[in-house]
Amino acid sequence: MPPSFLNQIESSKAVLEIEHDVADQLRADGIPLESISAIIWSHHHIDHTGDPSRFPPSTKLVVGPGFKSHSRTFPGYPSNTDSLVTDDAFIGRDLVELDFTDSIEIGGFLAIDFFEDGSLYLLRSNGHTDDHISALARTSENRFVFLGGDIAHHPGEFRPTKHLPLPSEISLWTVGQQSAEAVSVCPASVFEAISPAKGRGLDAKVTPFYELNAAMNESLGDAEAALEKMMTFDATSEVLVIIAHDASLGDILPFFPKRMTDWHMEGYKARGAWRFLRDIAVVFNGSTE
């Protein structure tokens, strides 16, 4: 692990316990690592890279634009002591840096049809990092899952919006642990009253609860532009948006090796859209006592 990350872990007194990584999970389900043709990094941060060195040389590593020209990513550590990635991730395998020069456009994003069959599109979504990419995976003829990576770190950064306003009533089972039998719904006015948007003189029904933080993004302007594009996808019933750090979906989405092709029929989007509001459910509880 690069010293830069080790220092961060030590200074924050954090403890990382990783019992099984992606390679372990694939093998446990009977999927040989030799069958994996490519690993795609959303970006180079250590919580999104895993350990590609465990995969055979036949597995290529796909990265976003600028990866090979950034002094903090290439070459890797220890060849480059300033690098945030280790060189064993790509030494001995094909390192493919995406080129969006002749790409198509989907919803404002530059996009590459990765398998050339319309099943998976890789999207240029730089901002959080310069090499950040997202993915749009087809699950049926007209439905997709938008894998946002770190395009945002909390659903409250892109909900609600004019495309997806705060509903007038929110079922409490989407907010916290209260039973629907106890109190079936919660009026949206409760959340409007405590939304930071109100203090900025904005309409809380159509303004995200939070704003992107400059400290979390290499280019705040690019990050905001990418997030705004994603909001349009989030508003349609045909696309399920998932960002990497959305903990509110943890008990809704199925875990590998289960599939989520039928996410629309299972109601994952409807059940999860406003579930992040449980983060402020304690405020709601206090207002009703």
PDB file of C-alpha atoms in Angstrom:
ATOM      1  CA  MET A   1       0.000   0.000   0.000  1.00  0.00           C
ATOM      2  CA  PRO A   2       1.374   3.477  -0.885  1.00  0.00           C
ATOM      3  CA  PRO A   3       2.746   5.391   2.139  1.00  0.00           C
ATOM      4  CA  SER A   4       0.413   8.312   1.409  1.00  0.00           C
ATOM      5  CA  PHE A   5      -2.603   6.141   2.216  1.00  0.00           C
ATOM      6  CA  LEU A   6      -0.935   4.389   5.118  1.00  0.00           C
ATOM      7  CA  ASN A   7      -0.222   7.778   6.669  1.00  0.00           C
ATOM      8  CA  GLN A   8      -3.869   8.804   6.285  1.00  0.00           C
ATOM      9  CA  ILE A   9      -5.055   5.601   7.926  1.00  0.00           C
ATOM     10  CA  GLU A  10      -2.607   5.926  10.798  1.00  0.00           C
ATOM     11  CA  SER A  11      -3.333   9.612  11.396  1.00  0.00           C
ATOM     12  CA  SER A  12      -7.079   8.985  11.527  1.00  0.00           C
ATOM     13  CA  LYS A  13      -6.559   5.904  13.733  1.00  0.00           C
ATOM     14  CA  ALA A  14      -8.767   3.939  11.375  1.00  0.00           C
ATOM     15  CA  VAL A  15      -8.852   0.156  11.265  1.00  0.00           C
ATOM     16  CA  LEU A  16      -9.348  -1.693   7.988  1.00  0.00           C
ATOM     17  CA  GLU A  17     -10.445  -5.313   8.131  1.00  0.00           C
ATOM     18  CA  ILE A  18     -10.861  -6.986   4.743  1.00  0.00           C
ATOM     19  CA  GLU A  19     -11.717 -10.673   4.991  1.00  0.00           C
ATOM     20  CA  HIS A  20     -12.610 -11.279   1.336  1.00  0.00           C
ATOM     21  CA  ASP A  21     -11.855  -9.243  -1.772  1.00  0.00           C
ATOM     22  CA  VAL A  22     -13.367  -9.439  -5.254  1.00  0.00           C
ATOM     23  CA  ALA A  23     -11.128 -12.311  -6.327  1.00  0.00           C
ATOM     24  CA  ASP A  24     -12.246 -14.353  -3.306  1.00  0.00           C
ATOM     25  CA  GLN A  25     -15.919 -13.664  -3.992  1.00  0.00           C
ATOM     26  CA  LEU A  26     -15.640 -14.667  -7.638  1.00  0.00           C
ATOM     27  CA  ARG A  27     -13.874 -17.909  -6.816  1.00  0.00           C
ATOM     28  CA  ALA A  28     -16.378 -18.726  -4.062  1.00  0.00           C
ATOM     29  CA  ASP A  29     -19.140 -18.596  -6.670  1.00  0.00           C
ATOM     30  CA  GLY A  30     -17.216 -20.810  -9.066  1.00  0.00           C
ATOM     31  CA  ILE A  31     -16.143 -18.070 -11.467  1.00  0.00           C
ATOM     32  CA  PRO A  32     -12.521 -18.584 -12.572  1.00  0.00           C
ATOM     33  CA  LEU A  33     -10.444 -15.411 -12.553  1.00  0.00           C
ATOM     34  CA  GLU A  34      -9.158 -16.378 -15.999  1.00  0.00           C
ATOM     35  CA  SER A  35     -12.659 -15.721 -17.358  1.00  0.00           C
ATOM     36  CA  ILE A  36     -12.532 -12.033 -16.389  1.00  0.00           C
ATOM     37  CA  SER A  37     -11.403 -10.096 -19.463  1.00  0.00           C
ATOM     38  CA  ALA A  38     -11.183  -6.668 -17.848  1.00  0.00           C
ATOM     39  CA  ILE A  39     -11.241  -4.765 -14.572  1.00  0.00           C
ATOM     40  CA  ILE A  40     -12.685  -1.264 -14.870  1.00  0.00           C
ATOM     41  CA  TRP A  41     -11.685   1.352 -12.303  1.00  0.00           C
ATOM     42  CA  SER A  42     -14.111   4.219 -11.747  1.00  0.00           C
ATOM     43  CA  HIS A  43     -11.050   6.106 -10.494  1.00  0.00           C
ATOM     44  CA  HIS A  44      -7.757   5.517  -8.733  1.00  0.00           C
ATOM     45  CA  HIS A  45      -8.734   5.975  -5.062  1.00  0.00           C
ATOM     46  CA  ILE A  46      -7.858   2.941  -2.980  1.00  0.00           C
ATOM     47  CA  ASP A  47     -11.441   2.241  -1.864  1.00  0.00           C
ATOM     48  CA  HIS A  48     -12.382   1.705  -5.529  1.00  0.00           C
ATOM     49  CA  THR A  49      -9.460  -0.280  -6.920  1.00  0.00           C
ATOM     50  CA  GLY A  50      -9.330  -3.599  -5.106  1.00  0.00           C
ATOM     51  CA  ASP A  51      -6.298  -5.754  -5.849  1.00  0.00           C
ATOM     52  CA  PRO A  52      -5.889  -6.409  -9.588  1.00  0.00           C
ATOM     53  CA  SER A  53      -2.582  -8.188  -8.905  1.00  0.00           C
ATOM     54  CA  ARG A  54      -4.596 -11.256  -7.872  1.00  0.00           C
ATOM     55  CA  PHE A  55      -5.949 -11.585 -11.415  1.00  0.00           C
ATOM     56  CA  PRO A  56      -4.026 -13.267 -14.243  1.00  0.00           C
ATOM     57  CA  PRO A  57      -2.082 -11.174 -16.809  1.00  0.00           C
ATOM     58  CA  SER A  58      -4.822 -11.876 -19.366  1.00  0.00           C
ATOM     59  CA  THR A  59      -7.135  -9.536 -17.425  1.00  0.00           C
ATOM     60  CA  LYS A  60      -6.650  -5.994 -18.661  1.00  0.00           C
ATOM     61  CA  LEU A  61      -7.075  -2.935 -16.453  1.00  0.00           C
ATOM     62  CA  VAL A  62      -9.257  -0.134 -17.854  1.00  0.00           C
ATOM     63  CA  VAL A  63      -8.811   3.406 -16.493  1.00  0.00           C
ATOM     64  CA  GLY A  64     -10.148   6.861 -17.255  1.00  0.00           C
ATOM     65  CA  PRO A  65      -8.471   9.596 -19.310  1.00  0.00           C
ATOM     66  CA  GLY A  66      -5.406  11.203 -17.748  1.00  0.00           C
ATOM     67  CA  PHE A  67      -4.423   8.237 -15.618  1.00  0.00           C
ATOM     68  CA  LYS A  68      -1.126   7.643 -17.410  1.00  0.00           C
ATOM     69  CA  SER A  69      -0.160  11.321 -17.423  1.00  0.00           C
ATOM     70  CA  HIS A  70      -0.898  12.091 -13.759  1.00  0.00           C
ATOM     71  CA  SER A  71       2.140  12.038 -11.469  1.00  0.00           C
ATOM     72  CA  ARG A  72       0.040  10.653  -8.599  1.00  0.00           C
ATOM     73  CA  THR A  73      -1.161   7.608 -10.542  1.00  0.00           C
ATOM     74  CA  PHE A  74       1.465   6.549 -13.088  1.00  0.00           C
ATOM     75  CA  PRO A  75       3.980   5.031 -12.726  1.00  0.00           C
ATOM     76  CA  GLY A  76       2.812   3.286  -9.588  1.00  0.00           C
ATOM     77  CA  TYR A  77       4.430   2.887  -6.184  1.00  0.00           C
ATOM     78  CA  PRO A  78       7.219   2.024  -5.416  1.00  0.00           C
ATOM     79  CA  SER A  79       8.614   3.030  -8.822  1.00  0.00           C
ATOM     80  CA  ASN A  80       6.983   6.399  -8.211  1.00  0.00           C
ATOM     81  CA  THR A  81       7.057   7.214  -4.489  1.00  0.00           C
ATOM     82  CA  ASP A  82       4.354   9.880  -4.931  1.00  0.00           C
ATOM     83  CA  SER A  83       1.876   7.533  -6.583  1.00  0.00           C
ATOM     84  CA  LEU A  84      -1.462   6.722  -4.955  1.00  0.00           C
ATOM     85  CA  VAL A  85      -1.613   3.308  -6.629  1.00  0.00           C
ATOM     86  CA  THR A  86       0.779   0.365  -6.576  1.00  0.00           C
ATOM     87  CA  ASP A  87       2.477  -0.671  -9.788  1.00  0.00           C
ATOM     88  CA  ASP A  88       1.647  -4.350  -9.269  1.00  0.00           C
ATOM     89  CA  ALA A  89      -1.917  -3.419 -10.285  1.00  0.00           C
ATOM     90  CA  PHE A  90      -0.916  -3.017 -13.928  1.00  0.00           C
ATOM     91  CA  ILE A  91       2.614  -4.360 -14.441  1.00  0.00           C
ATOM     92  CA  GLY A  92       2.491  -7.398 -16.726  1.00  0.00           C
ATOM     93  CA  ARG A  93      -1.028  -6.712 -18.013  1.00  0.00           C
ATOM     94  CA  ASP A  94      -2.607  -4.391 -20.582  1.00  0.00           C
ATOM     95  CA  LEU A  95      -3.325  -0.977 -19.082  1.00  0.00           C
ATOM     96  CA  VAL A  96      -6.041   0.585 -21.236  1.00  0.00           C
ATOM     97  CA  GLU A  97      -6.646   4.316 -20.837  1.00  0.00           C
ATOM     98  CA  LEU A  98      -9.995   5.274 -22.335  1.00  0.00           C
ATOM     99  CA  ASP A  99     -10.016   7.800 -25.178  1.00  0.00           C
ATOM    100  CA  PHE A 100     -13.291   9.704 -25.571  1.00  0.00           C
ATOM    101  CA  THR A 101     -12.139  11.658 -28.649  1.00  0.00           C
ATOM    102  CA  ASP A 102     -14.427   9.820 -31.086  1.00  0.00           C
ATOM    103  CA  SER A 103     -17.056   8.835 -28.540  1.00  0.00           C
ATOM    104  CA  ILE A 104     -20.826   9.203 -28.679  1.00  0.00           C
ATOM    105  CA  GLU A 105     -22.901  11.289 -26.260  1.00  0.00           C
ATOM    106  CA  ILE A 106     -25.535   9.992 -23.854  1.00  0.00           C
ATOM    107  CA  GLY A 107     -27.438  12.416 -21.657  1.00  0.00           C
ATOM    108  CA  GLY A 108     -24.684  15.009 -21.969  1.00  0.00           C
ATOM    109  CA  PHE A 109     -21.927  12.536 -21.074  1.00  0.00           C
ATOM    110  CA  LEU A 110     -19.239  11.492 -23.528  1.00  0.00           C
ATOM    111  CA  ALA A 111     -19.728   7.739 -23.774  1.00  0.00           C
ATOM    112  CA  ILE A 112     -17.975   4.626 -25.073  1.00  0.00           C
ATOM    113  CA  ASP A 113     -19.904   1.483 -26.027  1.00  0.00           C
ATOM    114  CA  PHE A 114     -17.469  -0.798 -24.214  1.00  0.00           C
ATOM    115  CA  PHE A 115     -18.557  -4.168 -25.625  1.00  0.00           C
ATOM    116  CA  GLU A 116     -19.860  -2.616 -28.863  1.00  0.00           C
ATOM    117  CA  ASP A 117     -23.249  -4.224 -28.342  1.00  0.00           C
ATOM    118  CA  GLY A 118     -25.075  -1.578 -26.302  1.00  0.00           C
ATOM    119  CA  SER A 119     -24.876  -3.529 -23.050  1.00  0.00           C
ATOM    120  CA  LEU A 120     -22.395  -1.302 -21.217  1.00  0.00           C
ATOM    121  CA  TYR A 121     -21.489   2.341 -21.735  1.00  0.00           C
ATOM    122  CA  LEU A 122     -18.569   3.993 -19.953  1.00  0.00           C
ATOM    123  CA  LEU A 123     -19.169   7.682 -19.261  1.00  0.00           C
ATOM    124  CA  ARG A 124     -16.680  10.522 -18.845  1.00  0.00           C
ATOM    125  CA  SER A 125     -17.602  11.964 -15.435  1.00  0.00           C
ATOM    126  CA  ASN A 126     -14.432  13.718 -14.307  1.00  0.00           C
ATOM    127  CA  GLY A 127     -14.499  16.110 -11.383  1.00  0.00           C
ATOM    128  CA  HIS A 128     -14.047  14.022  -8.289  1.00  0.00           C
ATOM    129  CA  THR A 129     -10.788  13.014  -9.961  1.00  0.00           C
ATOM    130  CA  ASP A 130      -9.617  13.763 -13.471  1.00  0.00           C
ATOM    131  CA  ASP A 131      -9.725  10.076 -14.402  1.00  0.00           C
ATOM    132  CA  HIS A 132     -13.192   9.438 -12.947  1.00  0.00           C
ATOM    133  CA  ILE A 133     -15.651   7.515 -15.095  1.00  0.00           C
ATOM    134  CA  SER A 134     -19.148   6.154 -14.526  1.00  0.00           C
ATOM    135  CA  ALA A 135     -21.046   3.339 -16.216  1.00  0.00           C
ATOM    136  CA  LEU A 136     -24.478   2.804 -17.711  1.00  0.00           C
ATOM    137  CA  ALA A 137     -25.343  -0.902 -17.734  1.00  0.00           C
ATOM    138  CA  ARG A 138     -28.326  -2.172 -19.704  1.00  0.00           C
ATOM    139  CA  THR A 139     -30.568  -4.549 -17.745  1.00  0.00           C
ATOM    140  CA  SER A 140     -33.353  -4.853 -20.331  1.00  0.00           C
ATOM    141  CA  GLU A 141     -34.270  -3.317 -23.667  1.00  0.00           C
ATOM    142  CA  ASN A 142     -35.200   0.065 -22.178  1.00  0.00           C
ATOM    143  CA  ARG A 143     -33.860  -0.022 -18.606  1.00  0.00           C
ATOM    144  CA  PHE A 144     -30.430   0.681 -17.182  1.00  0.00           C
ATOM    145  CA  VAL A 145     -28.431   0.900 -13.978  1.00  0.00           C
ATOM    146  CA  PHE A 146     -26.277   4.022 -13.671  1.00  0.00           C
ATOM    147  CA  LEU A 147     -23.141   3.197 -11.667  1.00  0.00           C
ATOM    148  CA  GLY A 148     -21.961   6.605 -10.500  1.00  0.00           C
ATOM    149  CA  GLY A 149     -18.884   5.694  -8.486  1.00  0.00           C
ATOM    150  CA  ASP A 150     -17.901   8.832  -6.588  1.00  0.00           C
ATOM    151  CA  ILE A 151     -19.775  11.268  -8.799  1.00  0.00           C
ATOM    152  CA  ALA A 152     -21.450  11.988  -5.442  1.00  0.00           C
ATOM    153  CA  HIS A 153     -20.957  10.583  -1.952  1.00  0.00           C
ATOM    154  CA  HIS A 154     -24.527  10.900  -0.636  1.00  0.00           C
ATOM    155  CA  PRO A 155     -27.941  10.822  -2.370  1.00  0.00           C
ATOM    156  CA  GLY A 156     -28.759  14.118  -0.673  1.00  0.00           C
ATOM    157  CA  GLU A 157     -26.278  15.754  -3.044  1.00  0.00           C
ATOM    158  CA  PHE A 158     -28.555  15.058  -6.032  1.00  0.00           C
ATOM    159  CA  ARG A 159     -32.048  14.755  -4.520  1.00  0.00           C
ATOM    160  CA  PRO A 160     -34.529  16.350  -4.662  1.00  0.00           C
ATOM    161  CA  THR A 161     -34.376  18.283  -7.957  1.00  0.00           C
ATOM    162  CA  LYS A 162     -36.763  19.906 -10.401  1.00  0.00           C
ATOM    163  CA  HIS A 163     -36.624  16.598 -12.275  1.00  0.00           C
ATOM    164  CA  LEU A 164     -37.356  14.568  -9.126  1.00  0.00           C
ATOM    165  CA  PRO A 165     -39.142  16.785  -6.569  1.00  0.00           C
ATOM    166  CA  LEU A 166     -39.661  15.817  -2.963  1.00  0.00           C
ATOM    167  CA  PRO A 167     -42.979  13.906  -2.869  1.00  0.00           C
ATOM    168  CA  SER A 168     -45.784  15.378  -0.796  1.00  0.00           C
ATOM    169  CA  GLU A 169     -45.812  12.296   1.420  1.00  0.00           C
ATOM    170  CA  ILE A 170     -42.975   9.920   2.250  1.00  0.00           C
ATOM    171  CA  SER A 171     -43.581   6.439   3.630  1.00  0.00           C
ATOM    172  CA  LEU A 172     -41.757   6.122   6.917  1.00  0.00           C
ATOM    173  CA  TRP A 173     -40.398   2.677   6.055  1.00  0.00           C
ATOM    174  CA  THR A 174     -38.191   4.443   3.522  1.00  0.00           C
ATOM    175  CA  VAL A 175     -36.861   6.775   6.184  1.00  0.00           C
ATOM    176  CA  GLY A 176     -36.083   4.844   9.309  1.00  0.00           C
ATOM    177  CA  GLN A 177     -36.857   1.774  11.330  1.00  0.00           C
ATOM    178  CA  GLN A 178     -40.366   2.824  12.334  1.00  0.00           C
ATOM    179  CA  SER A 179     -43.103   0.437  11.278  1.00  0.00           C
ATOM    180  CA  ALA A 180     -45.547   1.522   8.617  1.00  0.00           C
ATOM    181  CA  GLU A 181     -48.358   0.402  10.905  1.00  0.00           C
ATOM    182  CA  ALA A 182     -47.336   2.884  13.594  1.00  0.00           C
ATOM    183  CA  VAL A 183     -47.212   5.924  11.318  1.00  0.00           C
ATOM    184  CA  SER A 184     -47.901   5.229   7.640  1.00  0.00           C
ATOM    185  CA  VAL A 185     -46.596   8.391   6.015  1.00  0.00           C
ATOM    186  CA  CYS A 186     -44.621  11.510   6.797  1.00  0.00           C
ATOM    187  CA  PRO A 187     -45.495  14.879   5.231  1.00  0.00           C
ATOM    188  CA  ALA A 188     -42.681  16.268   3.099  1.00  0.00           C
ATOM    189  CA  SER A 189     -43.099  19.610   4.865  1.00  0.00           C
ATOM    190  CA  VAL A 190     -41.175  18.156   7.810  1.00  0.00           C
ATOM    191  CA  PHE A 191     -38.092  17.644   5.664  1.00  0.00           C
ATOM    192  CA  GLU A 192     -38.594  20.898   3.778  1.00  0.00           C
ATOM    193  CA  ALA A 193     -38.471  22.754   7.089  1.00  0.00           C
ATOM    194  CA  ILE A 194     -35.053  21.365   8.002  1.00  0.00           C
ATOM    195  CA  SER A 195     -33.522  21.406   4.522  1.00  0.00           C
ATOM    196  CA  PRO A 196     -30.426  23.656   4.228  1.00  0.00           C
ATOM    197  CA  ALA A 197     -31.985  24.987   1.016  1.00  0.00           C
ATOM    198  CA  LYS A 198     -34.501  26.921   3.073  1.00  0.00           C
ATOM    199  CA  GLY A 199     -31.722  28.941   4.687  1.00  0.00           C
ATOM    200  CA  ARG A 200     -30.389  29.838   1.228  1.00  0.00           C
ATOM    201  CA  GLY A 201     -33.773  31.093   0.088  1.00  0.00           C
ATOM    202  CA  LEU A 202     -34.281  28.169  -2.301  1.00  0.00           C
ATOM    203  CA  ASP A 203     -37.246  25.881  -2.863  1.00  0.00           C
ATOM    204  CA  ALA A 204     -36.565  22.853  -0.671  1.00  0.00           C
ATOM    205  CA  LYS A 205     -38.877  20.689  -2.778  1.00  0.00           C
ATOM    206  CA  VAL A 206     -36.522  20.846  -5.762  1.00  0.00           C
ATOM    207  CA  THR A 207     -33.121  21.604  -4.206  1.00  0.00           C
ATOM    208  CA  PRO A 208     -30.717  18.862  -3.077  1.00  0.00           C
ATOM    209  CA  PHE A 209     -30.182  18.685   0.669  1.00  0.00           C
ATOM    210  CA  TYR A 210     -26.416  18.978   0.319  1.00  0.00           C
ATOM    211  CA  GLU A 211     -23.833  20.567  -1.970  1.00  0.00           C
ATOM    212  CA  LEU A 212     -20.648  19.006  -3.288  1.00  0.00           C
ATOM    213  CA  ASN A 213     -17.580  19.793  -1.187  1.00  0.00           C
ATOM    214  CA  ALA A 214     -14.518  21.309  -2.844  1.00  0.00           C
ATOM    215  CA  ALA A 215     -12.280  19.321  -0.502  1.00  0.00           C
ATOM    216  CA  MET A 216     -13.715  16.071  -1.875  1.00  0.00           C
ATOM    217  CA  ASN A 217     -13.227  16.903  -5.554  1.00  0.00           C
ATOM    218  CA  GLU A 218     -10.189  17.743  -7.662  1.00  0.00           C
ATOM    219  CA  SER A 219     -12.310  20.068  -9.809  1.00  0.00           C
ATOM    220  CA  LEU A 220     -15.494  21.244  -8.117  1.00  0.00           C
ATOM    221  CA  GLY A 221     -16.830  22.829 -11.308  1.00  0.00           C
ATOM    222  CA  ASP A 222     -16.416  19.648 -13.335  1.00  0.00           C
ATOM    223  CA  ALA A 223     -17.856  17.571 -10.493  1.00  0.00           C
ATOM    224  CA  GLU A 224     -20.952  19.776 -10.309  1.00  0.00           C
ATOM    225  CA  ALA A 225     -21.398  19.589 -14.084  1.00  0.00           C
ATOM    226  CA  ALA A 226     -21.175  15.789 -14.048  1.00  0.00           C
ATOM    227  CA  LEU A 227     -23.613  15.534 -11.149  1.00  0.00           C
ATOM    228  CA  GLU A 228     -26.133  17.782 -12.876  1.00  0.00           C
ATOM    229  CA  LYS A 229     -26.090  15.502 -15.913  1.00  0.00           C
ATOM    230  CA  MET A 230     -26.688  12.477 -13.721  1.00  0.00           C
ATOM    231  CA  MET A 231     -29.735  14.123 -12.135  1.00  0.00           C
ATOM    232  CA  THR A 232     -31.623  13.719 -15.411  1.00  0.00           C
ATOM    233  CA  PHE A 233     -30.947   9.974 -15.371  1.00  0.00           C
ATOM    234  CA  ASP A 234     -32.020   9.805 -11.731  1.00  0.00           C
ATOM    235  CA  ALA A 235     -35.380  11.359 -12.563  1.00  0.00           C
ATOM    236  CA  THR A 236     -36.483   8.705 -15.045  1.00  0.00           C
ATOM    237  CA  SER A 237     -38.160   5.504 -13.937  1.00  0.00           C
ATOM    238  CA  GLU A 238     -36.107   3.607 -16.528  1.00  0.00           C
ATOM    239  CA  VAL A 239     -32.764   4.181 -14.779  1.00  0.00           C
ATOM    240  CA  LEU A 240     -31.651   3.075 -11.318  1.00  0.00           C
ATOM    241  CA  VAL A 241     -28.843   5.293 -10.022  1.00  0.00           C
ATOM    242  CA  ILE A 242     -26.351   3.731  -7.610  1.00  0.00           C
ATOM    243  CA  ILE A 243     -23.364   5.572  -6.171  1.00  0.00           C
ATOM    244  CA  ALA A 244     -20.591   3.717  -4.389  1.00  0.00           C
ATOM    245  CA  HIS A 245     -21.089   5.199  -0.925  1.00  0.00           C
ATOM    246  CA  ASP A 246     -24.896   5.106  -0.714  1.00  0.00           C
ATOM    247  CA  ALA A 247     -25.247   3.132   2.509  1.00  0.00           C
ATOM    248  CA  SER A 248     -29.034   3.553   2.452  1.00  0.00           C
ATOM    249  CA  LEU A 249     -29.325   0.869  -0.251  1.00  0.00           C
ATOM    250  CA  GLY A 250     -27.448  -1.751   1.742  1.00  0.00           C
ATOM    251  CA  ASP A 251     -30.515  -3.699   2.823  1.00  0.00           C
ATOM    252  CA  ILE A 252     -32.432  -3.179  -0.430  1.00  0.00           C
ATOM    253  CA  LEU A 253     -30.107  -4.289  -3.209  1.00  0.00           C
ATOM    254  CA  PRO A 254     -29.113  -7.947  -3.599  1.00  0.00           C
ATOM    255  CA  PHE A 255     -25.493  -8.948  -3.106  1.00  0.00           C
ATOM    256  CA  PHE A 256     -23.346 -10.928  -5.526  1.00  0.00           C
ATOM    257  CA  PRO A 257     -23.901 -13.557  -6.886  1.00  0.00           C
ATOM    258  CA  LYS A 258     -27.583 -12.604  -6.972  1.00  0.00           C
ATOM    259  CA  ARG A 259     -28.695 -10.617 -10.004  1.00  0.00           C
ATOM    260  CA  MET A 260     -30.590  -7.340 -10.170  1.00  0.00           C
ATOM    261  CA  THR A 261     -31.799  -7.545 -13.755  1.00  0.00           C
ATOM    262  CA  ASP A 262     -35.380  -7.242 -12.492  1.00  0.00           C
ATOM    263  CA  TRP A 263     -34.697  -4.174 -10.335  1.00  0.00           C
ATOM    264  CA  HIS A 264     -37.740  -2.409 -11.786  1.00  0.00           C
ATOM    265  CA  MET A 265     -40.112  -5.245 -10.895  1.00  0.00           C
ATOM    266  CA  GLU A 266     -38.544  -5.577  -7.447  1.00  0.00           C
ATOM    267  CA  GLY A 267     -39.167  -1.889  -6.746  1.00  0.00           C
ATOM    268  CA  TYR A 268     -35.591  -1.067  -5.756  1.00  0.00           C
ATOM    269  CA  LYS A 269     -35.794   2.465  -7.140  1.00  0.00           C
ATOM    270  CA  ALA A 270     -39.095   3.339  -5.477  1.00  0.00           C
ATOM    271  CA  ARG A 271     -37.992   1.850  -2.153  1.00  0.00           C
ATOM    272  CA  GLY A 272     -34.569   3.452  -2.172  1.00  0.00           C
ATOM    273  CA  ALA A 273     -35.054   6.926  -3.648  1.00  0.00           C
ATOM    274  CA  TRP A 274     -35.778   8.727  -0.374  1.00  0.00           C
ATOM    275  CA  ARG A 275     -34.325   6.223   2.047  1.00  0.00           C
ATOM    276  CA  PHE A 276     -31.362   8.517   2.668  1.00  0.00           C
ATOM    277  CA  LEU A 277     -33.718  10.722   4.672  1.00  0.00           C
ATOM    278  CA  ARG A 278     -33.357   8.276   7.540  1.00  0.00           C
ATOM    279  CA  ASP A 279     -30.076  10.121   8.186  1.00  0.00           C
ATOM    280  CA  ILE A 280     -32.178  12.981   9.504  1.00  0.00           C
ATOM    281  CA  ALA A 281     -35.054  10.886  10.860  1.00  0.00           C
ATOM    282  CA  VAL A 282     -33.943  11.752  14.387  1.00  0.00           C
ATOM    283  CA  VAL A 283     -34.856  15.364  13.626  1.00  0.00           C
ATOM    284  CA  PHE A 284     -38.263  14.211  12.444  1.00  0.00           C
ATOM    285  CA  ASN A 285     -38.761  12.200  15.621  1.00  0.00           C
ATOM    286  CA  GLY A 286     -37.874  15.170  17.757  1.00  0.00           C
ATOM    287  CA  SER A 287     -40.320  17.400  15.927  1.00  0.00           C
ATOM    288  CA  THR A 288     -43.211  15.051  16.669  1.00  0.00           C
ATOM    289  CA  GLU A 289     -42.591  14.511  20.357  1.00  0.00           C
TER     290      GLU A 289
END
